[in-house]
Every structure is written in structure tokens, then in C-alpha cells.
CSV table of C-alpha atoms and ligand atoms in Angstrom, one decimal:
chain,number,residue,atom,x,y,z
L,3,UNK,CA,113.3,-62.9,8.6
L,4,UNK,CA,114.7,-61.4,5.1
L,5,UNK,CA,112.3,-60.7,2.6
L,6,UNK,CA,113.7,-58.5,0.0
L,7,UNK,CA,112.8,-54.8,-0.4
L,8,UNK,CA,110.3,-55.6,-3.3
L,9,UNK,CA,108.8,-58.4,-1.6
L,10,UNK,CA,107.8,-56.4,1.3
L,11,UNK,CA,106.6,-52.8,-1.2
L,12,UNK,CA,104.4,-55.9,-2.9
L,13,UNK,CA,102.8,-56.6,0.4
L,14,UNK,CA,102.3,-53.0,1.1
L,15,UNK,CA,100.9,-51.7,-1.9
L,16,UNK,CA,98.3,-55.5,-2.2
L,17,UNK,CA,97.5,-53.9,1.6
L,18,UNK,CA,96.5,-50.9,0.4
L,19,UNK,CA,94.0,-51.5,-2.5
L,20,UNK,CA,90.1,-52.1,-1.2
L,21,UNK,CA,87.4,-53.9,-3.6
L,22,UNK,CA,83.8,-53.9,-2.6
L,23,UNK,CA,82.0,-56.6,-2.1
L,24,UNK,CA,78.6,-58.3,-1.1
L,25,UNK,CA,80.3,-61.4,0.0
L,26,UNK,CA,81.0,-61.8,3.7
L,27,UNK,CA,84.2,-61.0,5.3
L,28,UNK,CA,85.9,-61.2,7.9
L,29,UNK,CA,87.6,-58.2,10.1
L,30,UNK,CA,90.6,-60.6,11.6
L,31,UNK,CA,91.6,-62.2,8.8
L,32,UNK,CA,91.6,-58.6,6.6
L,33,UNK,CA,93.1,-57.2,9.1
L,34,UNK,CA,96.5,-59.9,8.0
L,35,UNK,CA,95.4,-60.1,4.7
L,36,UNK,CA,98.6,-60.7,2.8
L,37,UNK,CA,101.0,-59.9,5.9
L,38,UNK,CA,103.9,-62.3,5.8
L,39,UNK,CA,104.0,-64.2,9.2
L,40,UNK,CA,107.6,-65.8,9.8
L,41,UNK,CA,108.0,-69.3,10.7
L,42,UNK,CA,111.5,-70.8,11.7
L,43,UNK,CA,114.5,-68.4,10.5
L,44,UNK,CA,113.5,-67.7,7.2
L,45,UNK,CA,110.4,-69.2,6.4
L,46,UNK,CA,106.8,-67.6,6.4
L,47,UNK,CA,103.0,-67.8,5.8
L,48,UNK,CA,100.9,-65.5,4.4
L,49,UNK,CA,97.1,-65.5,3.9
L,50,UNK,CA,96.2,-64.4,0.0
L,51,UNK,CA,93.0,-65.0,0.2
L,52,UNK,CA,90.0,-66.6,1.3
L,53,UNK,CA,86.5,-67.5,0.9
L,54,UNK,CA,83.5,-67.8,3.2
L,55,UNK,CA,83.8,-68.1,7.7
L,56,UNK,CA,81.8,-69.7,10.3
L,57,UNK,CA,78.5,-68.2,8.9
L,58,UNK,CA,79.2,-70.4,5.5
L,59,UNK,CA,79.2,-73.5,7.3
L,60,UNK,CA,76.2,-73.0,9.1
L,61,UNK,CA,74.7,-71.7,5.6
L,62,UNK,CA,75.7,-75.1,4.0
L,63,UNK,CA,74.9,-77.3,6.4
L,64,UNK,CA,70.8,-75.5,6.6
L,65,UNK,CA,71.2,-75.1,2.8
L,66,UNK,CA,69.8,-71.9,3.4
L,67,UNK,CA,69.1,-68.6,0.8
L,68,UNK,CA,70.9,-66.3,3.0
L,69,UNK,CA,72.2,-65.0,6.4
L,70,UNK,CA,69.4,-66.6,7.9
L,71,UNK,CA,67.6,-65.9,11.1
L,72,UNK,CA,69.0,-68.1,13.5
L,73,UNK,CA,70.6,-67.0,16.4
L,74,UNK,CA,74.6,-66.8,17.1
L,75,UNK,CA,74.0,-69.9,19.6
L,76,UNK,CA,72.1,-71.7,17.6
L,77,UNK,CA,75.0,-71.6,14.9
L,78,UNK,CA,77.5,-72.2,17.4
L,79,UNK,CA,75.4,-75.5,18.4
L,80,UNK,CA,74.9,-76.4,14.8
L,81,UNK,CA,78.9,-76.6,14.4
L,82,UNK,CA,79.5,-78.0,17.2
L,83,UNK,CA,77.1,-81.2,16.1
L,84,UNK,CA,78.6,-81.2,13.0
L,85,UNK,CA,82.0,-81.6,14.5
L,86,UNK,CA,81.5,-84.0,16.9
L,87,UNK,CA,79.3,-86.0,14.6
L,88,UNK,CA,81.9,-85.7,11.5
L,89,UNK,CA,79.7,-84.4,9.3
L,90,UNK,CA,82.5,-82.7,7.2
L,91,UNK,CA,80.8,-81.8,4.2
L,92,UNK,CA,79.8,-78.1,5.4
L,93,UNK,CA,83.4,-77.5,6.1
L,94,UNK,CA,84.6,-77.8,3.0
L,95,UNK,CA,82.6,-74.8,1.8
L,96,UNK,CA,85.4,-72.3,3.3
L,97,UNK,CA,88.5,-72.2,1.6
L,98,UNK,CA,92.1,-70.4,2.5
L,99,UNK,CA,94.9,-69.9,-0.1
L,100,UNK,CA,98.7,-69.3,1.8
L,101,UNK,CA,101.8,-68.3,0.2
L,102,UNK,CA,104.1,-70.2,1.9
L,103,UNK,CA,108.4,-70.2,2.2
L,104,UNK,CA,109.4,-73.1,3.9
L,105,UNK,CA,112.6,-75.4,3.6
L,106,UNK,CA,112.2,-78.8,1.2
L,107,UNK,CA,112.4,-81.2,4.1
L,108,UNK,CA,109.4,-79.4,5.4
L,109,UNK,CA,108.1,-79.1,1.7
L,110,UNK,CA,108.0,-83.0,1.4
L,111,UNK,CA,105.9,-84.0,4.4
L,112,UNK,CA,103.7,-81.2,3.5
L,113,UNK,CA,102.9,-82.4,0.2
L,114,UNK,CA,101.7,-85.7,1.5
L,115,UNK,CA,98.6,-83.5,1.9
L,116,UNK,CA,96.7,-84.6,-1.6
L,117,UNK,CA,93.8,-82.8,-0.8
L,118,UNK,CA,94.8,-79.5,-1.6
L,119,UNK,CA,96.4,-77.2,-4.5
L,120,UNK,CA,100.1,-76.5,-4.6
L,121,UNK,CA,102.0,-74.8,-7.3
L,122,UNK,CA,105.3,-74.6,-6.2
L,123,UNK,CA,108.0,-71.9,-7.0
L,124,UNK,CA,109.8,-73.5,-10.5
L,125,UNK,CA,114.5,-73.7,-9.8
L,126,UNK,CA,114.0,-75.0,-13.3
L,127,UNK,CA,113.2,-71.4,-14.2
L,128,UNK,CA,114.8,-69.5,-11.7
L,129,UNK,CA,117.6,-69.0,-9.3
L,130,UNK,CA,116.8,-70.2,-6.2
L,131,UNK,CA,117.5,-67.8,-3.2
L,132,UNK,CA,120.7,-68.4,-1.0
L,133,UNK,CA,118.0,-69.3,1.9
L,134,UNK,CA,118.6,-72.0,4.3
L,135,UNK,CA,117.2,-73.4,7.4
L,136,UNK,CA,119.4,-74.2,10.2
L,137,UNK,CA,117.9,-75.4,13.2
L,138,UNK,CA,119.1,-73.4,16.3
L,139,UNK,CA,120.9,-75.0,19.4
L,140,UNK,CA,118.8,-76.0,21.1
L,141,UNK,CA,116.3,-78.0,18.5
L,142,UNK,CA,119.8,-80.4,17.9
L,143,UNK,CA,119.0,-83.5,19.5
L,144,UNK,CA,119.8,-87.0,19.8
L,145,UNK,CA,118.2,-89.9,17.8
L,146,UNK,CA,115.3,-90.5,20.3
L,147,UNK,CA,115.5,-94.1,21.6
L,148,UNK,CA,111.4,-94.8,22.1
L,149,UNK,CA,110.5,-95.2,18.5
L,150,UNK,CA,112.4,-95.0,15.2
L,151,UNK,CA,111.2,-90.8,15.1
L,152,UNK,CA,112.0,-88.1,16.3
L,153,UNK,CA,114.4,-86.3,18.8
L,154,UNK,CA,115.4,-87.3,22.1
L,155,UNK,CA,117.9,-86.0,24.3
L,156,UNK,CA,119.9,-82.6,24.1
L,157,UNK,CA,123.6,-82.6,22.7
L,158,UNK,CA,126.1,-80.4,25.1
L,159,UNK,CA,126.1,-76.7,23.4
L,160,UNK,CA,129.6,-77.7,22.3
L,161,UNK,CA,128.5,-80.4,19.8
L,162,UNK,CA,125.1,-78.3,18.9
L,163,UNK,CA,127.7,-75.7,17.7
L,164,UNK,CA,129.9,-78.3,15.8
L,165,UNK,CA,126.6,-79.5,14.1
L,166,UNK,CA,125.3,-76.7,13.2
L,167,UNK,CA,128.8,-75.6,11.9
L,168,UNK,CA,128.7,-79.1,9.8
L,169,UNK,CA,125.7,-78.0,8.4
L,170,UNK,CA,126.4,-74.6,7.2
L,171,UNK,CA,129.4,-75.6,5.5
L,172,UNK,CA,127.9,-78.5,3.3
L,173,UNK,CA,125.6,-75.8,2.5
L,174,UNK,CA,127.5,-72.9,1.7
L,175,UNK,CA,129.8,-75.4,-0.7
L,176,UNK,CA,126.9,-76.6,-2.2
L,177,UNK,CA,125.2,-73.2,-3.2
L,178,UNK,CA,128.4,-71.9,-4.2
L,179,UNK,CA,129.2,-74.9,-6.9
L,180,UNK,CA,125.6,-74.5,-7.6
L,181,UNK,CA,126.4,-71.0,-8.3
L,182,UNK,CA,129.2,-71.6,-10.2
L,183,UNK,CA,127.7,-74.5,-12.8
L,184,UNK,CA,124.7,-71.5,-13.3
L,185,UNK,CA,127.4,-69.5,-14.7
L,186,UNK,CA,125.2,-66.2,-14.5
L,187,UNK,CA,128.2,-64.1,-15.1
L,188,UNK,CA,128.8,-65.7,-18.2
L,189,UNK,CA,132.2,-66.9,-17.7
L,190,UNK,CA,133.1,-68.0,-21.1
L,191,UNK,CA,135.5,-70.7,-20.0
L,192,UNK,CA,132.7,-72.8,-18.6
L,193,UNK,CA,129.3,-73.5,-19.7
L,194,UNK,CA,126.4,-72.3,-17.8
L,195,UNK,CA,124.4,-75.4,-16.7
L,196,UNK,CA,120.7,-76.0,-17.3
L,197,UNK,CA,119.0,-74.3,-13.9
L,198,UNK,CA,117.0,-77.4,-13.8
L,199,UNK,CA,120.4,-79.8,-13.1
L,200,UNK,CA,122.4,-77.5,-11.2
L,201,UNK,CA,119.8,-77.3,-8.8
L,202,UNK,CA,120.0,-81.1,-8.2
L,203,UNK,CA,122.6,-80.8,-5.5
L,204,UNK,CA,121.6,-78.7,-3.0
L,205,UNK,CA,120.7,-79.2,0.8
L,206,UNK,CA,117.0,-80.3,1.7
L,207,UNK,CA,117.4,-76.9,4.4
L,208,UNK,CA,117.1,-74.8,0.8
L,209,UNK,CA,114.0,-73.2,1.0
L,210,UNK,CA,111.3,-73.4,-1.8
L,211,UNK,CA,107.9,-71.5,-1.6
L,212,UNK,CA,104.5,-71.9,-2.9
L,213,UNK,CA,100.7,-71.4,-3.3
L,214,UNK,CA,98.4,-73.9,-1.3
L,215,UNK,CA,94.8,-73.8,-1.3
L,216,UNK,CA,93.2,-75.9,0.8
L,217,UNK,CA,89.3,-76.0,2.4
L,218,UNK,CA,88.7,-75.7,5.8
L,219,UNK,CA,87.8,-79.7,5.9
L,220,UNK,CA,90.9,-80.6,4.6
L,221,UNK,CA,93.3,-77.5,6.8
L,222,UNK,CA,92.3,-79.3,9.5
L,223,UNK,CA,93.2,-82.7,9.2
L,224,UNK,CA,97.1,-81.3,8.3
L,225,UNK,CA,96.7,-79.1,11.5
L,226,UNK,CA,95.4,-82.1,13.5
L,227,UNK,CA,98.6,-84.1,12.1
L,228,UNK,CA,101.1,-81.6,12.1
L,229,UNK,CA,100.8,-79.6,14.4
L,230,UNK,CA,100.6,-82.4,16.9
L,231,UNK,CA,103.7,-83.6,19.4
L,232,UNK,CA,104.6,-86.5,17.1
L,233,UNK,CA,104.5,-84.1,13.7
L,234,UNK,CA,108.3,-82.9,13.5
L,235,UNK,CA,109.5,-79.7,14.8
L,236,UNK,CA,109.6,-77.9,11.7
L,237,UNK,CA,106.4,-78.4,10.3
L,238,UNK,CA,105.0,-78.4,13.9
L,239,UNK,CA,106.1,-74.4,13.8
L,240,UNK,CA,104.0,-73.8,10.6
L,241,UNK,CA,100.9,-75.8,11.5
L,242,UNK,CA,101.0,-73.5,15.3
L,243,UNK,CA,101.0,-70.4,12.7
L,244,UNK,CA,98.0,-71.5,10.9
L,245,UNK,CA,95.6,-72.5,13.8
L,246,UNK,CA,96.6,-68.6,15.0
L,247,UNK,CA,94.6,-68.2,11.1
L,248,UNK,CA,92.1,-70.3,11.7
L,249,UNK,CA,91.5,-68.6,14.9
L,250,UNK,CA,91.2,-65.3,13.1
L,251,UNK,CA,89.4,-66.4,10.3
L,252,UNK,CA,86.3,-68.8,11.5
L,253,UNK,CA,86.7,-69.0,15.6
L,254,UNK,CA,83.7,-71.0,16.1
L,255,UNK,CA,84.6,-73.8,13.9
L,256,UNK,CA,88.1,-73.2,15.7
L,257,UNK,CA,86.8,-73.8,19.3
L,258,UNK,CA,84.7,-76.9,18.3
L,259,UNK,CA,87.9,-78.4,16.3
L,260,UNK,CA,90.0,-77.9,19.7
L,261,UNK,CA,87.2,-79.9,21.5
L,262,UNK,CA,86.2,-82.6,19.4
L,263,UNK,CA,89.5,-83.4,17.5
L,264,UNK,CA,92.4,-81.8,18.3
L,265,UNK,CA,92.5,-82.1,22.0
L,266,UNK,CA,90.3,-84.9,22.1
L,267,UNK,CA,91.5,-88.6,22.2
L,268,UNK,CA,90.6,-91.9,20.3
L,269,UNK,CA,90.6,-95.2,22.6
L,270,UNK,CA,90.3,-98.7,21.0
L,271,UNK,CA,87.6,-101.0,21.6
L,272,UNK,CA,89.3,-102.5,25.0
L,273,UNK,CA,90.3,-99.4,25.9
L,274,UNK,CA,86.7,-98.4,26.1
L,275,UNK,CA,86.1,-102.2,28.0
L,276,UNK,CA,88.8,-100.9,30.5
L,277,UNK,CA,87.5,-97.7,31.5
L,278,UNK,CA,83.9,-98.3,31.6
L,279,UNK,CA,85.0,-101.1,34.0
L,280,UNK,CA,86.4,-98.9,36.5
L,281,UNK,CA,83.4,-95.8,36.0
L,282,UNK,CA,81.2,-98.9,36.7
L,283,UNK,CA,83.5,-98.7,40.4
L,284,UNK,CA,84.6,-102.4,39.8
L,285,UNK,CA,88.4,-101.8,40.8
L,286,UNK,CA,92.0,-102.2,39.3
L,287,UNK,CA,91.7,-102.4,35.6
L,288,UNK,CA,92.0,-106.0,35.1
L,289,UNK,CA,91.6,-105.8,31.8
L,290,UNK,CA,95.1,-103.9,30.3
L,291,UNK,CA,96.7,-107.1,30.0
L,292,UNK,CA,94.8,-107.7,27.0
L,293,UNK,CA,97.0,-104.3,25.6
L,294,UNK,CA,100.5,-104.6,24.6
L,295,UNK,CA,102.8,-103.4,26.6
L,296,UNK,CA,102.9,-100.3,24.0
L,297,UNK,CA,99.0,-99.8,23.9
L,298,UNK,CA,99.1,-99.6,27.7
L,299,UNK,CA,101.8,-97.1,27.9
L,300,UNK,CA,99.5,-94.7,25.3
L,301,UNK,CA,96.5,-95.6,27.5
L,302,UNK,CA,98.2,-93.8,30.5
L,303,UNK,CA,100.0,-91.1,28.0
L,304,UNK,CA,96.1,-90.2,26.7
L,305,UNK,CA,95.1,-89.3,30.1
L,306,UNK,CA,98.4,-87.3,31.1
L,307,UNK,CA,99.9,-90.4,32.9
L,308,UNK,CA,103.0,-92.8,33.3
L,309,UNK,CA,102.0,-96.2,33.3
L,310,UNK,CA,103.1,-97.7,36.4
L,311,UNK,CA,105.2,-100.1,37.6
L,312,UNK,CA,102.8,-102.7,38.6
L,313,UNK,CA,101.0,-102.4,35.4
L,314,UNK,CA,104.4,-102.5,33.0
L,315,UNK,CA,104.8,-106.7,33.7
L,316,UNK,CA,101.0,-107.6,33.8
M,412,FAD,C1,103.7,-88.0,12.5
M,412,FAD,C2,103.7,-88.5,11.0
M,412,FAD,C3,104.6,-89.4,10.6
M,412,FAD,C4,104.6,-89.9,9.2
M,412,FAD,N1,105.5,-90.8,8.8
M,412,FAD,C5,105.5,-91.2,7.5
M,412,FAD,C6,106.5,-92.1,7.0
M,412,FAD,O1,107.3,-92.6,7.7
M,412,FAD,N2,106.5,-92.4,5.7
M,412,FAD,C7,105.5,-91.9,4.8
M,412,FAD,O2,105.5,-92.3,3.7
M,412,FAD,N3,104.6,-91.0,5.3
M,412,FAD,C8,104.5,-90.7,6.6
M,412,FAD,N4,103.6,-89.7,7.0
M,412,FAD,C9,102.6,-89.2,6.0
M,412,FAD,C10,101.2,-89.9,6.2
M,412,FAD,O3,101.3,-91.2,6.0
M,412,FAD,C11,100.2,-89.2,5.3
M,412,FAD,O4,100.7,-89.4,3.9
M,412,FAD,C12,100.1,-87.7,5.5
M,412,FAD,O5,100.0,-87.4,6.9
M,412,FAD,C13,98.9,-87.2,4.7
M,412,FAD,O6,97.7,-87.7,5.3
M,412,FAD,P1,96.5,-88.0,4.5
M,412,FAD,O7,96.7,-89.0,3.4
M,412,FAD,O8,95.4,-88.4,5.5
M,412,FAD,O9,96.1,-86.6,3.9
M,412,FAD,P2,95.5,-86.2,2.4
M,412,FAD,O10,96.4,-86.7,1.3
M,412,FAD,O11,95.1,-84.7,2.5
M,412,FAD,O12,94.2,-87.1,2.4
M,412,FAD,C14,93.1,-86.8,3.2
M,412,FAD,C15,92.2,-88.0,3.3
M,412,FAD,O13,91.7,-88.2,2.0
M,412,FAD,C16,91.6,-89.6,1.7
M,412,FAD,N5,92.5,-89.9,0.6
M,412,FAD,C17,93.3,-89.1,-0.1
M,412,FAD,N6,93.9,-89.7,-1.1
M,412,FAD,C18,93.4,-91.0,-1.1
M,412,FAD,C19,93.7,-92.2,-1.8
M,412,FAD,N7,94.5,-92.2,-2.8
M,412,FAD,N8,93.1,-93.3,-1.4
M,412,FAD,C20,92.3,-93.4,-0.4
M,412,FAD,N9,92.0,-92.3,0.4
M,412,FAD,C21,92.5,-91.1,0.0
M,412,FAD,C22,92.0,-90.3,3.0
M,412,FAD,O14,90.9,-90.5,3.8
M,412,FAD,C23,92.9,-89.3,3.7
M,412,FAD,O15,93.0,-89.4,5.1
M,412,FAD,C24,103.6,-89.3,8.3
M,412,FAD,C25,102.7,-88.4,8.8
M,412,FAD,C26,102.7,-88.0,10.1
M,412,FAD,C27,101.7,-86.9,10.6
């Protein structure tokens, strides 16, 4: 990962100041306070700040005047019900800011997230850096042929290279004549375009950055939808970054959100019919005919399973 000398004695000088405080903290997330984390070949994340942890949920949900007197299981319990229950109101009491680098392909599923604050780095006042993503090897994959997204199988090396290649030089052209309608050297026999239309040409691999704030309700709906098998690969890789944060900064919530909502699974109505059927002992599922063909195929998928052949034609 490249982040430019200044960039990095920014970090290290915002590492070493120290403010006093009489509102909680929390030792894991100080201790990465500001650190950039990478993500992909040139992107990162960085925590700027933060406000409240495990305790202010608890204190929310109790409306309580202080630290309280309840004991660590008791709070762990409390969030735990809140959880599984959906009482979300608590969780929005913690908030975490990022700085984020990330490409604009990654940018514009990410933005779909309304419930948050973005202010995003401006190309119509400056010169956006030659960063791009390219996707290694490996990650180049065939148009899957289950649904209309995603990746399926894996191209030879030979073709990953050629792509990859492909890509690169569409991209270098285009920051170059991007480059060359900015006109920064002041070439008098050309004008120097406005930043905010040169800039219309380049790749979606360009990488942007910004600020996003976002409260701990709201982080993890876009970690339960993006960082799940079905989210793309790209944004997949920054949503695993910030569950490591999350696990840092408020673990209990954490552990209860891998319980009841990130590992956990939703079944539909018949679904439900189905399996009570069989924990009732009354046989073969009759019932998954009443699923499409598709439906049944998640059933089985929910639980770890192929559907089999028998119950593909029923
Ligand atoms: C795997 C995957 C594939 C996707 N594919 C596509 C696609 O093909 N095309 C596409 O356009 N998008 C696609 N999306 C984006 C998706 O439709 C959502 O826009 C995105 O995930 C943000 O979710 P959200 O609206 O719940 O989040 P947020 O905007 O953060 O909203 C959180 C919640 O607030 C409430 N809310 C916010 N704003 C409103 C509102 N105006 N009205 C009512 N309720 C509101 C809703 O309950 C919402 O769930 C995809 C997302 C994923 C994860």
C-alpha cells in the first residue's frame, strides 16, 4: 500500500497527541486510533474517531445516570435481548467515523448506504492521485452462470494476465489524457481544462476517498450486506476490515451481532411449515413442493446443503 510520506508523518504525529477525557474509551480501538488499515492494493480504512462502546448501549437501553451497577453478565444478557429482539434504538448511541480510500466502483455500492455521513474527496478541486485498483489473478473470473451476479469460474492464468493487461492500459491512457487536458505544466499551446471535466473520463478502478460516519445500528446492516458471500469481492474485503473494528471497539455487541444476524438465517413462512414437520418426526418433507425450485435450493444452501436429486423434480 502507498501512502505518501506526509500522509503517513500525519498519522504519526495525530498518534502521538493525548487529550483527557471523562468519557469512556476504549484500549483496542486507541490502540488503532488513526492507523491506516489497507484493503485491496491500494485502498484502506482508518478509524478517526469514535464515540461511546458496549457500556453505552447498555446505558441507553436502562436510561441510566451513569456506569451503573449491574454486572458484566447482566450487560452482556441485556444486548444480547436487544439483539435478538431488534430493539435497535440503543445501538444507535455509538457512532464510528472512517477515512476511507477505496476505488469508485466500490464507492458506488457503498453509497447506497443513506444512513450515514459521507463527504467525499472533491477531483473538482484537486488532482486525483494516479491510484488504481486492479484485481489480482486470481479474483478474474467468468460471468457466473446461476444468477445475473457475480463471478463464477476461473479464467486460465494466461487470459487473467491478458485481462488484467487490458485493464491497465485503458487506464494508463486514460490518466495520461486526463493529465494532459489538466495542463498543470502550463503548456501554453493548449488550454488547461476545468479539473471538474477532465476528470469525467477516467476508469471506475480510480480510487476516491472519504469521511463516513455511521452509528453502530446502521455499521451493521452494511456489514451484514456487504460483507456477506453475495456482496462483491471488493467491498466484501472492506466490510471483513471493519467487523475486525467492530471487534475491537464494542465485542459484546460484536458477538451477539455474529449470533443473531450475521450467522443466523431467515426462513419463510413454509419454510418454517417444513421443518417443524420433520422436528415433529413425521418423515420426508412433503411439503417443499410448495417452494420453487429456487427457494428449495436456498432451503438446503441455509443449512450447509445441496438439494438433492429426488427433491430437484418434486
Ligand atoms: C448483494 C447486493 C446486491 C445489490 N444489487 C443492487 C442492484 O442490482 N441495483 C441496485 O440499485 N441496488 C442494488 N443493491 C443495493 C441495495 O438495494 C440497497 O440500496 C443497499 O444495500 C443499501 O441498503 P439499505 O437501503 O437497506 O441501506 P440504507 O440506505 O442505509 O438504509 C437503511 C434502512 O433505512 C430505511 N430507509 C432508508 N432510506 C429509506 C427510504 N427512502 N425509504 C424507506 N426506507 C428507507 C430502510 O429500512 C433501509 O433498510 C444491492 C445490494 C446488495 C447487498
Amino acid at each position: 500500500l502507498s501512502i505518501g510520506g506526509d500522509e503517513q508523518d500525519q498519522v504519526d504525529k495525530a498518534r502521538t497527541l493525548r487529550n483527557e477525557t471523562r468519557r469512556p474509551t476504549v484500549c483496542a480501538l486507541e490502540e488503532i486510533l488513526y492507523q491506516i488499515i489497507p484493503v485491496l492494493d491500494h485502498g484502506f480504512i482508518r478509524v478517526v474517531d469514535y464515540m461511546g462502546d458496549d457500556a453505552a448501549v447498555v446505558q441507553a437501553a436502562r436510561v441510566s445516570y451513569g456506569t451503573g451497577t449491574r454486572t458484566v453478565s447482566d450487560d452482556r444478557a441485556l444486548i444480547r435481548y436487544l439483539m435478538r429482539h431488534f430493539h435497535t434504538t440503543p445501538f444507535e448511541m455509538a457512532e464510528l467515523k472512517l477515512h476511507v480510500r477505496l476505488p469508485i466502483f466500490v464507492a458506488r455500492q457503498w453509497i447506497r448506504h443513506r444512513t450515514a455521513s459521507v463527504n467525499e474527496y472533491s477531483a473538482r478541486y484537486s488532482i486525483l492521485d494516479r491510484e488504481f485498483y486492479f484485481p489480482t489473478a486470481v479474483n478474474i473470473r467468468e460471468q457466473t452462470k446461476d444468477n445475473r451476479q457475480g463471478r463464477g469460474e476461473a479464467v486460465t492464468d494466461r487470459d487473467a494476465d491478458a485481462i488484467i493487461g487490458l485493464m491497465r492500459e485503458d487506464t494508463e491512457r486514460s490518466y495520461e489524457h486526463y493529465l494532459w487536458m489538466l495542463n498543470e505544466e502550463k503548456d501554453p499551446s493548449r488550454p488547461s481544462v476545468a479539473r471538474e471535466l477532465a476528470r469525467i473520463s477516467l476508469p471506475l478502478n480510480t480510487y476516491t476517498q472519504w469521511y463516513w460516519k455511521t452509528n453502530l445500528h446502521n455499521l451493521m446492516h452494511f456489514v451484514q450486506l456487504r460483507a456477506d458471500p453475495h456482496a462483491q469481492f471488493e467491498i466484501r474485503a472492506y466490510a471483513e476490515e471493519i467487523m475486525k473494528v467492530m471487534m475491537k471497539w464494542v465485542p459484546v455487541t460484536f458477538e451477539a451481532f455474529l449470533e443473531y444476524r450475521a450467522n443466523s438465517k431467515q426462513l419463510s413462512a413454509t419454510a418454517v411449515a417444513i421443518i417443524t414437520e420433520m422436528l415433529k418426526g413425521n418423515g420426508a418433507p412433503s411439503g417443499l413442493s410448495k417452494l420453487s425450485l429456487r427457494e428449495r435450493k436456498e432451503l438446503f444452501e441455509t443449512f450447509g446443503l445441496s438439494l438433492p436429486a429426488s427433491s430437484a423434480s418434486k
